[in-house]
PDB file of C-alpha atoms in Angstrom:
ATOM      1  CA  MET X   1     117.485  70.681 111.260  1.00 51.00           C
ATOM      2  CA  ILE X   2     116.778  74.544 110.912  1.00 47.00           C
ATOM      3  CA  LEU X   3     114.220  73.216 108.525  1.00 41.00           C
ATOM      4  CA  LYS X   4     112.369  71.498 110.570  1.00 41.00           C
ATOM      5  CA  TYR X   5     112.562  73.174 113.553  1.00 40.00           C
ATOM      6  CA  ALA X   6     111.496  76.567 111.780  1.00 39.00           C
ATOM      7  CA  THR X   7     108.553  74.248 110.349  1.00 36.00           C
ATOM      8  CA  ALA X   8     107.384  73.104 113.780  1.00 34.00           C
ATOM      9  CA  THR X   9     107.359  76.586 115.225  1.00 35.00           C
ATOM     10  CA  ILE X  10     105.163  77.441 112.387  1.00 30.00           C
ATOM     11  CA  VAL X  11     103.126  74.584 113.152  1.00 29.00           C
ATOM     12  CA  GLY X  12     103.208  75.162 116.973  1.00 33.00           C
ATOM     13  CA  ALA X  13     102.741  79.243 116.407  1.00 32.00           C
ATOM     14  CA  LEU X  14      99.281  78.236 113.720  1.00 30.00           C
ATOM     15  CA  MET X  15      97.874  75.678 116.822  1.00 30.00           C
ATOM     16  CA  VAL X  16      98.376  78.872 119.326  1.00 32.00           C
ATOM     17  CA  GLY X  17      96.559  80.811 117.110  1.00 34.00           C
ATOM     18  CA  PHE X  18      93.484  78.479 116.113  1.00 35.00           C
ATOM     19  CA  VAL X  19      93.432  77.851 120.006  1.00 34.00           C
ATOM     20  CA  TRP X  20      93.161  81.222 120.867  1.00 35.00           C
ATOM     21  CA  LEU X  21      91.235  82.522 118.509  1.00 40.00           C
ATOM     22  CA  GLN X  22      88.473  80.003 118.992  1.00 50.00           C
ATOM     23  CA  PRO X  23      85.595  79.915 118.105  1.00 63.00           C
ATOM     24  CA  VAL X  24      85.789  81.953 115.041  1.00 84.00           C
ATOM     25  CA  SER X  25      88.759  79.847 114.231  1.00 79.00           C
ATOM     26  CA  VAL X  26      86.839  76.835 114.644  1.00 91.00           C
ATOM     27  CA  SER X  27      83.745  77.874 112.464  1.00 92.00           C
ATOM     28  CA  PHE X  28      86.474  79.027 109.501  1.00 89.00           C
ATOM     29  CA  LEU X  29      87.702  75.658 109.610  1.00 92.00           C
ATOM     30  CA  LYS X  30      84.477  74.022 108.746  1.00 92.00           C
ATOM     31  CA  TYR X  31      83.088  76.022 106.333  1.00 94.00           C
ATOM     32  CA  LEU X  32      86.977  75.573 104.396  1.00 93.00           C
ATOM     33  CA  ILE X  33      86.413  72.046 104.862  1.00 94.00           C
ATOM     34  CA  TRP X  34      83.093  72.355 103.611  1.00 95.00           C
ATOM     35  CA  SER X  35      83.817  74.250 100.160  1.00 92.00           C
ATOM     36  CA  TYR X  36      86.680  72.067  99.244  1.00 90.00           C
ATOM     37  CA  SER X  37      84.423  68.881 100.494  1.00 89.00           C
ATOM     38  CA  ALA X  38      81.248  69.582  99.599  1.00 80.00           C
ATOM     39  CA  PHE X  39      79.259  68.731  96.083  1.00 88.00           C
ATOM     40  CA  THR X  40      76.586  71.404  96.463  1.00 94.00           C
ATOM     41  CA  LYS X  41      74.635  72.836  93.679  1.00 94.00           C
ATOM     42  CA  THR X  42      76.253  76.179  92.861  1.00 96.00           C
ATOM     43  CA  GLU X  43      75.046  79.424  90.605  1.00 97.00           C
ATOM     44  CA  LYS X  44      77.128  82.324  90.554  1.00 97.00           C
ATOM     45  CA  GLY X  45      76.503  85.263  87.991  1.00 98.00           C
ATOM     46  CA  ASN X  46      76.046  88.627  87.749  1.00 98.00           C
ATOM     47  CA  ILE X  47      72.942  91.547  87.231  1.00 98.00           C
ATOM     48  CA  GLU X  48      73.491  94.569  85.940  1.00 98.00           C
ATOM     49  CA  PHE X  49      70.706  97.156  86.963  1.00 97.00           C
ATOM     50  CA  ARG X  50      71.558 101.126  87.333  1.00 96.00           C
ATOM     51  CA  GLY X  51      74.715 100.889  86.188  1.00 96.00           C
ATOM     52  CA  ALA X  52      76.320  98.380  88.253  1.00 96.00           C
ATOM     53  CA  HIS X  53      77.293  94.652  87.910  1.00 97.00           C
ATOM     54  CA  ILE X  54      75.687  93.174  91.342  1.00 98.00           C
ATOM     55  CA  HIS X  55      76.879  90.096  92.203  1.00 98.00           C
ATOM     56  CA  TYR X  56      75.888  86.741  93.218  1.00 98.00           C
ATOM     57  CA  VAL X  57      75.875  82.736  94.535  1.00 98.00           C
ATOM     58  CA  ALA X  58      73.059  80.364  95.112  1.00 98.00           C
ATOM     59  CA  TYR X  59      74.092  77.384  97.174  1.00 97.00           C
ATOM     60  CA  GLY X  60      71.890  74.127  97.358  1.00 97.00           C
ATOM     61  CA  GLN X  61      68.242  73.452  96.965  1.00 95.00           C
ATOM     62  CA  GLY X  62      65.275  73.862  98.532  1.00 97.00           C
ATOM     63  CA  GLU X  63      63.669  77.321 100.725  1.00 98.00           C
ATOM     64  CA  PRO X  64      65.330  80.282  99.488  1.00 98.00           C
ATOM     65  CA  VAL X  65      66.970  81.756 102.510  1.00 98.00           C
ATOM     66  CA  LEU X  66      68.853  84.955 101.422  1.00 99.00           C
ATOM     67  CA  LEU X  67      72.130  86.631 103.682  1.00 98.00           C
ATOM     68  CA  LEU X  68      73.014  90.137 103.100  1.00 98.00           C
ATOM     69  CA  HIS X  69      76.098  91.277 104.694  1.00 97.00           C
ATOM     70  CA  GLY X  70      77.022  94.327 106.438  1.00 96.00           C
ATOM     71  CA  GLY X  71      78.787  97.606 105.301  1.00 94.00           C
ATOM     72  CA  LEU X  72      82.691  97.453 103.940  1.00 91.00           C
ATOM     73  CA  SER X  73      82.059  93.802 104.064  1.00 92.00           C
ATOM     74  CA  ASN X  74      80.844  91.214 101.556  1.00 93.00           C
ATOM     75  CA  LYS X  75      79.504  87.985 101.679  1.00 96.00           C
ATOM     76  CA  LEU X  76      82.198  85.545 103.091  1.00 93.00           C
ATOM     77  CA  SER X  77      81.712  87.162 106.354  1.00 94.00           C
ATOM     78  CA  TRP X  78      78.816  84.916 106.689  1.00 97.00           C
ATOM     79  CA  PHE X  79      81.406  81.288 106.908  1.00 96.00           C
ATOM     80  CA  ALA X  80      80.080  80.454 109.723  1.00 97.00           C
ATOM     81  CA  GLN X  81      76.450  80.272 108.888  1.00 98.00           C
ATOM     82  CA  ILE X  82      76.698  78.984 104.898  1.00 97.00           C
ATOM     83  CA  PRO X  83      77.717  75.443 105.188  1.00 97.00           C
ATOM     84  CA  TRP X  84      74.618  74.627 107.633  1.00 96.00           C
ATOM     85  CA  LEU X  85      72.001  76.349 106.011  1.00 98.00           C
ATOM     86  CA  VAL X  86      72.775  74.328 103.669  1.00 97.00           C
ATOM     87  CA  ALA X  87      73.162  70.927 105.430  1.00 96.00           C
ATOM     88  CA  SER X  88      69.701  72.491 106.557  1.00 96.00           C
ATOM     89  CA  GLY X  89      67.992  71.968 102.973  1.00 97.00           C
ATOM     90  CA  ARG X  90      67.721  75.162 102.476  1.00 98.00           C
ATOM     91  CA  ARG X  91      68.476  77.108  99.212  1.00 98.00           C
ATOM     92  CA  VAL X  92      71.287  79.697 100.460  1.00 98.00           C
ATOM     93  CA  VAL X  93      71.945  83.668  98.257  1.00 98.00           C
ATOM     94  CA  LEU X  94      74.189  85.616  98.994  1.00 98.00           C
ATOM     95  CA  ILE X  95      74.915  88.854  97.224  1.00 98.00           C
ATOM     96  CA  ASP X  96      77.623  91.069  97.402  1.00 97.00           C
ATOM     97  CA  THR X  97      76.058  95.047  97.733  1.00 97.00           C
ATOM     98  CA  ARG X  98      76.731  97.260  95.804  1.00 96.00           C
ATOM     99  CA  GLY X  99      79.983  98.757  95.787  1.00 93.00           C
ATOM    100  CA  HIS X 100      81.502  95.638  98.010  1.00 94.00           C
ATOM    101  CA  GLY X 101      83.351  92.593  97.451  1.00 92.00           C
ATOM    102  CA  ASP X 102      82.866  91.341  93.390  1.00 93.00           C
ATOM    103  CA  SER X 103      80.161  94.088  92.432  1.00 95.00           C
ATOM    104  CA  THR X 104      80.672  97.248  91.196  1.00 93.00           C
ATOM    105  CA  HIS X 105      79.773 100.777  92.359  1.00 91.00           C
ATOM    106  CA  GLY X 106      78.129 102.450  89.392  1.00 92.00           C
ATOM    107  CA  ASP X 107      77.753 105.865  88.998  1.00 89.00           C
ATOM    108  CA  GLU X 108      74.616 106.563  91.785  1.00 93.00           C
ATOM    109  CA  GLU X 109      75.319 107.481  95.148  1.00 94.00           C
ATOM    110  CA  LEU X 110      74.890 104.493  97.892  1.00 95.00           C
ATOM    111  CA  GLU X 111      71.702 104.517  99.440  1.00 97.00           C
ATOM    112  CA  TYR X 112      70.176 101.764 101.324  1.00 98.00           C
ATOM    113  CA  HIS X 113      66.659 101.875  98.994  1.00 98.00           C
ATOM    114  CA  LEU X 114      68.856 101.501  95.982  1.00 98.00           C
ATOM    115  CA  PHE X 115      70.607  98.355  97.654  1.00 98.00           C
ATOM    116  CA  ALA X 116      67.472  97.201  98.573  1.00 98.00           C
ATOM    117  CA  GLU X 117      66.258  97.670  94.548  1.00 98.00           C
ATOM    118  CA  ASP X 118      69.685  96.086  93.299  1.00 98.00           C
ATOM    119  CA  THR X 119      68.157  93.080  95.787  1.00 98.00           C
ATOM    120  CA  LEU X 120      65.063  92.278  94.184  1.00 98.00           C
ATOM    121  CA  GLN X 121      66.490  92.212  91.243  1.00 98.00           C
ATOM    122  CA  VAL X 122      68.680  89.274  91.974  1.00 98.00           C
ATOM    123  CA  LEU X 123      65.418  87.056  92.842  1.00 98.00           C
ATOM    124  CA  ASP X 124      64.155  88.343  89.853  1.00 98.00           C
ATOM    125  CA  ARG X 125      66.890  86.768  88.168  1.00 98.00           C
ATOM    126  CA  LEU X 126      67.068  83.124  90.409  1.00 98.00           C
ATOM    127  CA  GLU X 127      63.078  83.579  89.940  1.00 98.00           C
ATOM    128  CA  ILE X 128      62.858  83.723  93.884  1.00 98.00           C
ATOM    129  CA  LYS X 129      59.427  85.558  94.536  1.00 98.00           C
ATOM    130  CA  ARG X 130      59.772  84.864  98.564  1.00 98.00           C
ATOM    131  CA  THR X 131      62.148  84.579 100.795  1.00 98.00           C
ATOM    132  CA  ASP X 132      63.575  84.597 104.521  1.00 99.00           C
ATOM    133  CA  ILE X 133      66.101  87.310 104.870  1.00 99.00           C
ATOM    134  CA  ILE X 134      69.040  86.976 107.288  1.00 99.00           C
ATOM    135  CA  GLY X 135      70.803  90.901 106.965  1.00 98.00           C
ATOM    136  CA  TRP X 136      73.898  92.040 109.112  1.00 98.00           C
ATOM    137  CA  SER X 137      74.483  95.700 109.852  1.00 97.00           C
ATOM    138  CA  ASP X 138      73.660  97.478 106.798  1.00 98.00           C
ATOM    139  CA  GLY X 139      72.365  94.138 105.456  1.00 98.00           C
ATOM    140  CA  GLY X 140      70.103  94.060 108.593  1.00 98.00           C
ATOM    141  CA  ILE X 141      69.078  97.708 107.446  1.00 98.00           C
ATOM    142  CA  ILE X 142      68.082  96.613 103.872  1.00 98.00           C
ATOM    143  CA  ALA X 143      66.542  93.818 105.137  1.00 99.00           C
ATOM    144  CA  LEU X 144      63.696  96.011 107.113  1.00 98.00           C
ATOM    145  CA  ILE X 145      63.002  98.249 103.836  1.00 98.00           C
ATOM    146  CA  LEU X 146      62.063  95.203 102.081  1.00 98.00           C
ATOM    147  CA  GLY X 147      59.579  94.287 104.364  1.00 98.00           C
ATOM    148  CA  ARG X 148      58.490  97.628 104.400  1.00 98.00           C
ATOM    149  CA  GLU X 149      58.504  98.277 101.086  1.00 98.00           C
ATOM    150  CA  ALA X 150      58.500  94.695  99.130  1.00 98.00           C
ATOM    151  CA  PRO X 151      56.536  92.574 101.555  1.00 98.00           C
ATOM    152  CA  GLU X 152      55.472  90.038  99.153  1.00 98.00           C
ATOM    153  CA  ARG X 153      58.822  89.318  98.734  1.00 98.00           C
ATOM    154  CA  VAL X 154      59.753  88.309 102.605  1.00 98.00           C
ATOM    155  CA  GLY X 155      59.177  85.675 104.380  1.00 98.00           C
ATOM    156  CA  ARG X 156      60.920  86.440 107.912  1.00 98.00           C
ATOM    157  CA  ILE X 157      63.735  88.669 108.798  1.00 99.00           C
ATOM    158  CA  VAL X 158      66.363  88.072 111.273  1.00 99.00           C
ATOM    159  CA  ALA X 159      68.270  91.874 111.938  1.00 99.00           C
ATOM    160  CA  ILE X 160      71.380  90.840 113.549  1.00 98.00           C
ATOM    161  CA  SER X 161      73.152  94.113 114.969  1.00 98.00           C
ATOM    162  CA  ALA X 162      70.211  96.929 112.654  1.00 98.00           C
ATOM    163  CA  ASN X 163      69.033 100.236 113.120  1.00 98.00           C
ATOM    164  CA  PHE X 164      66.426 102.381 111.721  1.00 98.00           C
ATOM    165  CA  GLN X 165      67.858 106.493 112.392  1.00 98.00           C
ATOM    166  CA  PRO X 166      71.487 107.113 112.254  1.00 96.00           C
ATOM    167  CA  SER X 167      71.092 108.367 115.821  1.00 95.00           C
ATOM    168  CA  ALA X 168      71.297 104.856 116.763  1.00 96.00           C
ATOM    169  CA  LEU X 169      74.981 104.738 116.159  1.00 92.00           C
ATOM    170  CA  GLN X 170      76.937 105.138 119.811  1.00 83.00           C
ATOM    171  CA  PHE X 171      80.063 106.107 118.370  1.00 67.00           C
ATOM    172  CA  SER X 172      81.260 107.911 114.896  1.00 54.00           C
ATOM    173  CA  ALA X 173      82.195 105.476 112.274  1.00 45.00           C
ATOM    174  CA  ALA X 174      85.804 106.050 112.731  1.00 46.00           C
ATOM    175  CA  GLU X 175      85.320 105.174 116.677  1.00 53.00           C
ATOM    176  CA  ALA X 176      83.000 102.082 116.069  1.00 50.00           C
ATOM    177  CA  HIS X 177      86.086 101.434 113.636  1.00 49.00           C
ATOM    178  CA  ASP X 178      88.675 101.264 116.769  1.00 53.00           C
ATOM    179  CA  GLN X 179      86.464 100.291 119.228  1.00 53.00           C
ATOM    180  CA  ALA X 180      85.913  97.003 116.897  1.00 48.00           C
ATOM    181  CA  ARG X 181      89.753  96.955 117.216  1.00 49.00           C
ATOM    182  CA  SER X 182      90.624  97.501 121.181  1.00 55.00           C
ATOM    183  CA  THR X 183      92.233  94.377 122.206  1.00 57.00           C
ATOM    184  CA  VAL X 184      94.845  92.406 120.775  1.00 56.00           C
ATOM    185  CA  LYS X 185      92.386  89.406 119.938  1.00 52.00           C
ATOM    186  CA  ASN X 186      89.747  91.583 118.552  1.00 56.00           C
ATOM    187  CA  LYS X 187      92.636  93.275 116.316  1.00 58.00           C
ATOM    188  CA  VAL X 188      93.572  89.877 115.478  1.00 55.00           C
ATOM    189  CA  ILE X 189      89.662  89.144 114.325  1.00 51.00           C
ATOM    190  CA  ALA X 190      89.184  92.008 112.457  1.00 54.00           C
ATOM    191  CA  TRP X 191      92.365  91.313 110.209  1.00 55.00           C
ATOM    192  CA  LEU X 192      91.238  88.102 109.358  1.00 55.00           C
ATOM    193  CA  GLN X 193      87.760  89.206 108.442  1.00 51.00           C
ATOM    194  CA  ASN X 194      89.410  91.733 106.540  1.00 56.00           C
ATOM    195  CA  TRP X 195      91.345  89.684 104.479  1.00 56.00           C
ATOM    196  CA  TRP X 196      89.066  86.981 104.404  1.00 49.00           C
ATOM    197  CA  THR X 197      86.279  88.904 103.102  1.00 48.00           C
ATOM    198  CA  GLY X 198      88.725  91.324 100.843  1.00 55.00           C
ATOM    199  CA  SER X 199      86.943  94.461 102.725  1.00 49.00           C
ATOM    200  CA  ASP X 200      91.147  95.069 103.208  1.00 52.00           C
ATOM    201  CA  LYS X 201      91.198  96.104  99.845  1.00 55.00           C
ATOM    202  CA  ASN X 202      88.451  98.468  99.773  1.00 54.00           C
ATOM    203  CA  ASP X 203      89.002 101.523  97.867  1.00 67.00           C
ATOM    204  CA  GLY X 204      89.006 105.291  99.777  1.00 73.00           C
ATOM    205  CA  LEU X 205      86.390 106.204  97.729  1.00 84.00           C
ATOM    206  CA  LEU X 206      83.598 103.618  98.808  1.00 87.00           C
ATOM    207  CA  GLU X 207      84.574 103.908 102.533  1.00 85.00           C
ATOM    208  CA  GLU X 208      83.934 107.586 102.602  1.00 87.00           C
ATOM    209  CA  LYS X 209      80.959 106.735 100.849  1.00 91.00           C
ATOM    210  CA  ILE X 210      79.331 104.211 103.961  1.00 92.00           C
ATOM    211  CA  TYR X 211      80.670 106.286 106.383  1.00 90.00           C
ATOM    212  CA  ALA X 212      78.723 108.869 104.695  1.00 92.00           C
ATOM    213  CA  LEU X 213      75.581 106.641 104.578  1.00 95.00           C
ATOM    214  CA  TRP X 214      76.188 105.744 108.079  1.00 94.00           C
ATOM    215  CA  GLN X 215      75.859 109.367 109.340  1.00 93.00           C
ATOM    216  CA  ASN X 216      72.511 110.034 107.452  1.00 95.00           C
ATOM    217  CA  ALA X 217      70.381 106.930 107.083  1.00 97.00           C
ATOM    218  CA  PRO X 218      68.691 105.185 107.627  1.00 98.00           C
ATOM    219  CA  GLN X 219      65.536 107.345 108.200  1.00 98.00           C
ATOM    220  CA  LEU X 220      62.723 104.854 108.866  1.00 98.00           C
ATOM    221  CA  GLU X 221      59.989 106.232 111.069  1.00 98.00           C
ATOM    222  CA  HIS X 222      57.649 103.769 113.759  1.00 98.00           C
ATOM    223  CA  SER X 223      54.788 103.544 111.389  1.00 98.00           C
ATOM    224  CA  ASP X 224      57.562 102.306 108.714  1.00 98.00           C
ATOM    225  CA  LEU X 225      58.118  99.934 111.401  1.00 98.00           C
ATOM    226  CA  GLN X 226      54.993  98.993 112.152  1.00 98.00           C
ATOM    227  CA  ALA X 227      53.940  98.623 108.300  1.00 98.00           C
ATOM    228  CA  ILE X 228      56.588  95.538 108.040  1.00 98.00           C
ATOM    229  CA  VAL X 229      54.173  92.646 109.154  1.00 98.00           C
ATOM    230  CA  ALA X 230      57.220  89.616 108.563  1.00 98.00           C
ATOM    231  CA  PRO X 231      57.840  88.212 111.613  1.00 98.00           C
ATOM    232  CA  THR X 232      61.381  89.861 112.778  1.00 99.00           C
ATOM    233  CA  LEU X 233      63.747  88.670 115.209  1.00 99.00           C
ATOM    234  CA  VAL X 234      66.565  91.351 116.167  1.00 99.00           C
ATOM    235  CA  VAL X 235      69.829  90.267 117.596  1.00 98.00           C
ATOM    236  CA  ALA X 236      72.202  92.249 118.821  1.00 98.00           C
ATOM    237  CA  GLY X 237      75.663  91.944 120.844  1.00 96.00           C
ATOM    238  CA  GLU X 238      75.553  93.182 124.612  1.00 95.00           C
ATOM    239  CA  TYR X 239      78.347  95.158 123.587  1.00 93.00           C
ATOM    240  CA  ASP X 240      77.152  96.186 120.599  1.00 94.00           C
ATOM    241  CA  VAL X 241      77.751 100.174 118.158  1.00 93.00           C
ATOM    242  CA  ILE X 242      73.956 100.154 118.013  1.00 96.00           C
ATOM    243  CA  ASP X 243      72.769 101.602 121.203  1.00 96.00           C
ATOM    244  CA  PRO X 244      70.755  99.282 123.141  1.00 96.00           C
ATOM    245  CA  ASP X 245      67.686 101.122 123.841  1.00 97.00           C
ATOM    246  CA  HIS X 246      67.303 101.438 119.817  1.00 98.00           C
ATOM    247  CA  THR X 247      67.496  97.894 120.095  1.00 98.00           C
ATOM    248  CA  ILE X 248      64.831  97.550 121.928  1.00 98.00           C
ATOM    249  CA  GLU X 249      62.872 100.552 120.213  1.00 98.00           C
ATOM    250  CA  LEU X 250      63.325  98.731 117.123  1.00 98.00           C
ATOM    251  CA  ALA X 251      61.954  94.963 118.237  1.00 98.00           C
ATOM    252  CA  ARG X 252      58.829  97.178 119.957  1.00 98.00           C
ATOM    253  CA  ASN X 253      58.070  98.615 117.925  1.00 98.00           C
ATOM    254  CA  LEU X 254      57.694  95.636 114.162  1.00 98.00           C
ATOM    255  CA  THR X 255      54.216  94.411 114.210  1.00 97.00           C
ATOM    256  CA  ASN X 256      56.282  90.907 114.518  1.00 98.00           C
ATOM    257  CA  GLY X 257      59.686  91.598 116.592  1.00 98.00           C
ATOM    258  CA  LYS X 258      61.125  89.317 119.062  1.00 98.00           C
ATOM    259  CA  LEU X 259      64.300  90.707 120.523  1.00 98.00           C
ATOM    260  CA  GLU X 260      67.644  88.511 121.620  1.00 98.00           C
ATOM    261  CA  ILE X 261      70.693  89.681 123.273  1.00 98.00           C
ATOM    262  CA  ILE X 262      73.595  87.938 122.730  1.00 98.00           C
ATOM    263  CA  MET X 263      75.673  88.575 125.914  1.00 97.00           C
ATOM    264  CA  GLY X 264      79.145  89.097 125.701  1.00 94.00           C
ATOM    265  CA  ALA X 265      79.296  89.890 121.423  1.00 95.00           C
ATOM    266  CA  GLY X 266      79.849  92.908 120.062  1.00 93.00           C
ATOM    267  CA  HIS X 267      78.782  93.967 116.440  1.00 93.00           C
ATOM    268  CA  SER X 268      79.824  90.955 114.513  1.00 93.00           C
ATOM    269  CA  ALA X 269      78.124  88.297 116.466  1.00 96.00           C
ATOM    270  CA  HIS X 270      77.294  86.254 113.737  1.00 97.00           C
ATOM    271  CA  ILE X 271      81.079  85.096 113.303  1.00 95.00           C
ATOM    272  CA  THR X 272      82.402  86.055 116.964  1.00 94.00           C
ATOM    273  CA  HIS X 273      79.526  84.375 118.678  1.00 96.00           C
ATOM    274  CA  ALA X 274      77.709  81.877 115.768  1.00 97.00           C
ATOM    275  CA  ALA X 275      77.271  78.753 118.343  1.00 96.00           C
ATOM    276  CA  LYS X 276      74.778  81.188 120.698  1.00 98.00           C
ATOM    277  CA  VAL X 277      73.369  82.887 117.071  1.00 98.00           C
ATOM    278  CA  ASN X 278      72.909  80.247 114.935  1.00 98.00           C
ATOM    279  CA  PRO X 279      70.469  77.922 117.248  1.00 98.00           C
ATOM    280  CA  LEU X 280      68.598  81.509 117.380  1.00 98.00           C
ATOM    281  CA  ILE X 281      68.288  81.339 113.927  1.00 98.00           C
ATOM    282  CA  ALA X 282      67.596  78.095 113.400  1.00 98.00           C
ATOM    283  CA  GLU X 283      64.712  77.927 115.639  1.00 98.00           C
ATOM    284  CA  PHE X 284      63.338  81.088 114.536  1.00 98.00           C
ATOM    285  CA  LEU X 285      63.110  79.893 110.727  1.00 98.00           C
ATOM    286  CA  ASN X 286      62.245  76.072 112.135  1.00 97.00           C
ATOM    287  CA  ILE X 287      65.012  74.470 110.463  1.00 96.00           C
ATOM    288  CA  PRO X 288      67.369  71.618 111.851  1.00 94.00           C
ATOM    289  CA  ARG X 289      69.916  73.442 113.675  1.00 91.00           C
ATOM    290  CA  PRO X 290      73.734  73.067 113.035  1.00 89.00           C
ATOM    291  CA  ILE X 291      75.616  70.539 114.684  1.00 79.00           C
TER     292      ILE X 291
END
């Protein structure tokens, strides 16, 4: 009797939590169902480059689309995008940025141009000559650098919550961390995201290096942005940690830039507001909208 009561209590709590955390919980559940039931062509591996092992995974077949995660996260932060992008007929490529997830640090200083070089090495391994890129936060910065430095390798870019100068951050790294956890619900979502991606296990050295990176980089000028010829969709949350004027400045200075603001969203719009972000991505990349 006690066991049945305890089980019912746990199930009830889980159901309440599932409803309370919508729509994030729905996206997460869809990803779990997909990952355990889909018979999808999968290729995993590592490259060794400049002292580090860079981990990657590719799902599906078709025209490639590369997903680049944010700082102190990893490839699993794209759980709300992976299933429908694969279903749309795209080959979805994910990389753990150097020092993150299943990729190692190496001995070199972490910086965005090095991350971009790592990315090109993975594309070479997968024999991908040209790809669309969806990048979030640091991943968006890497995408912009690739658009500037290797335009022949880049099709279209979706840059979510990206910046081109460190002055764009409205808070310090520590303040941004606290801001994202300002409500109980945000704290729970942040904990679940950290647990799922394994970023809660990031060592102190990685955090120290990434916080230092955020304070000093990127250092892109208007001329660098104007040199990016790839059509680029700039997406930001209404309450993003990136200054809204900076986001507007980014979109305006891109040669083929387009701006979308996700109302009610913060810095992780692709997770918390996937139902709004995913259709924008689908329209921009000219692929079927998610069901």
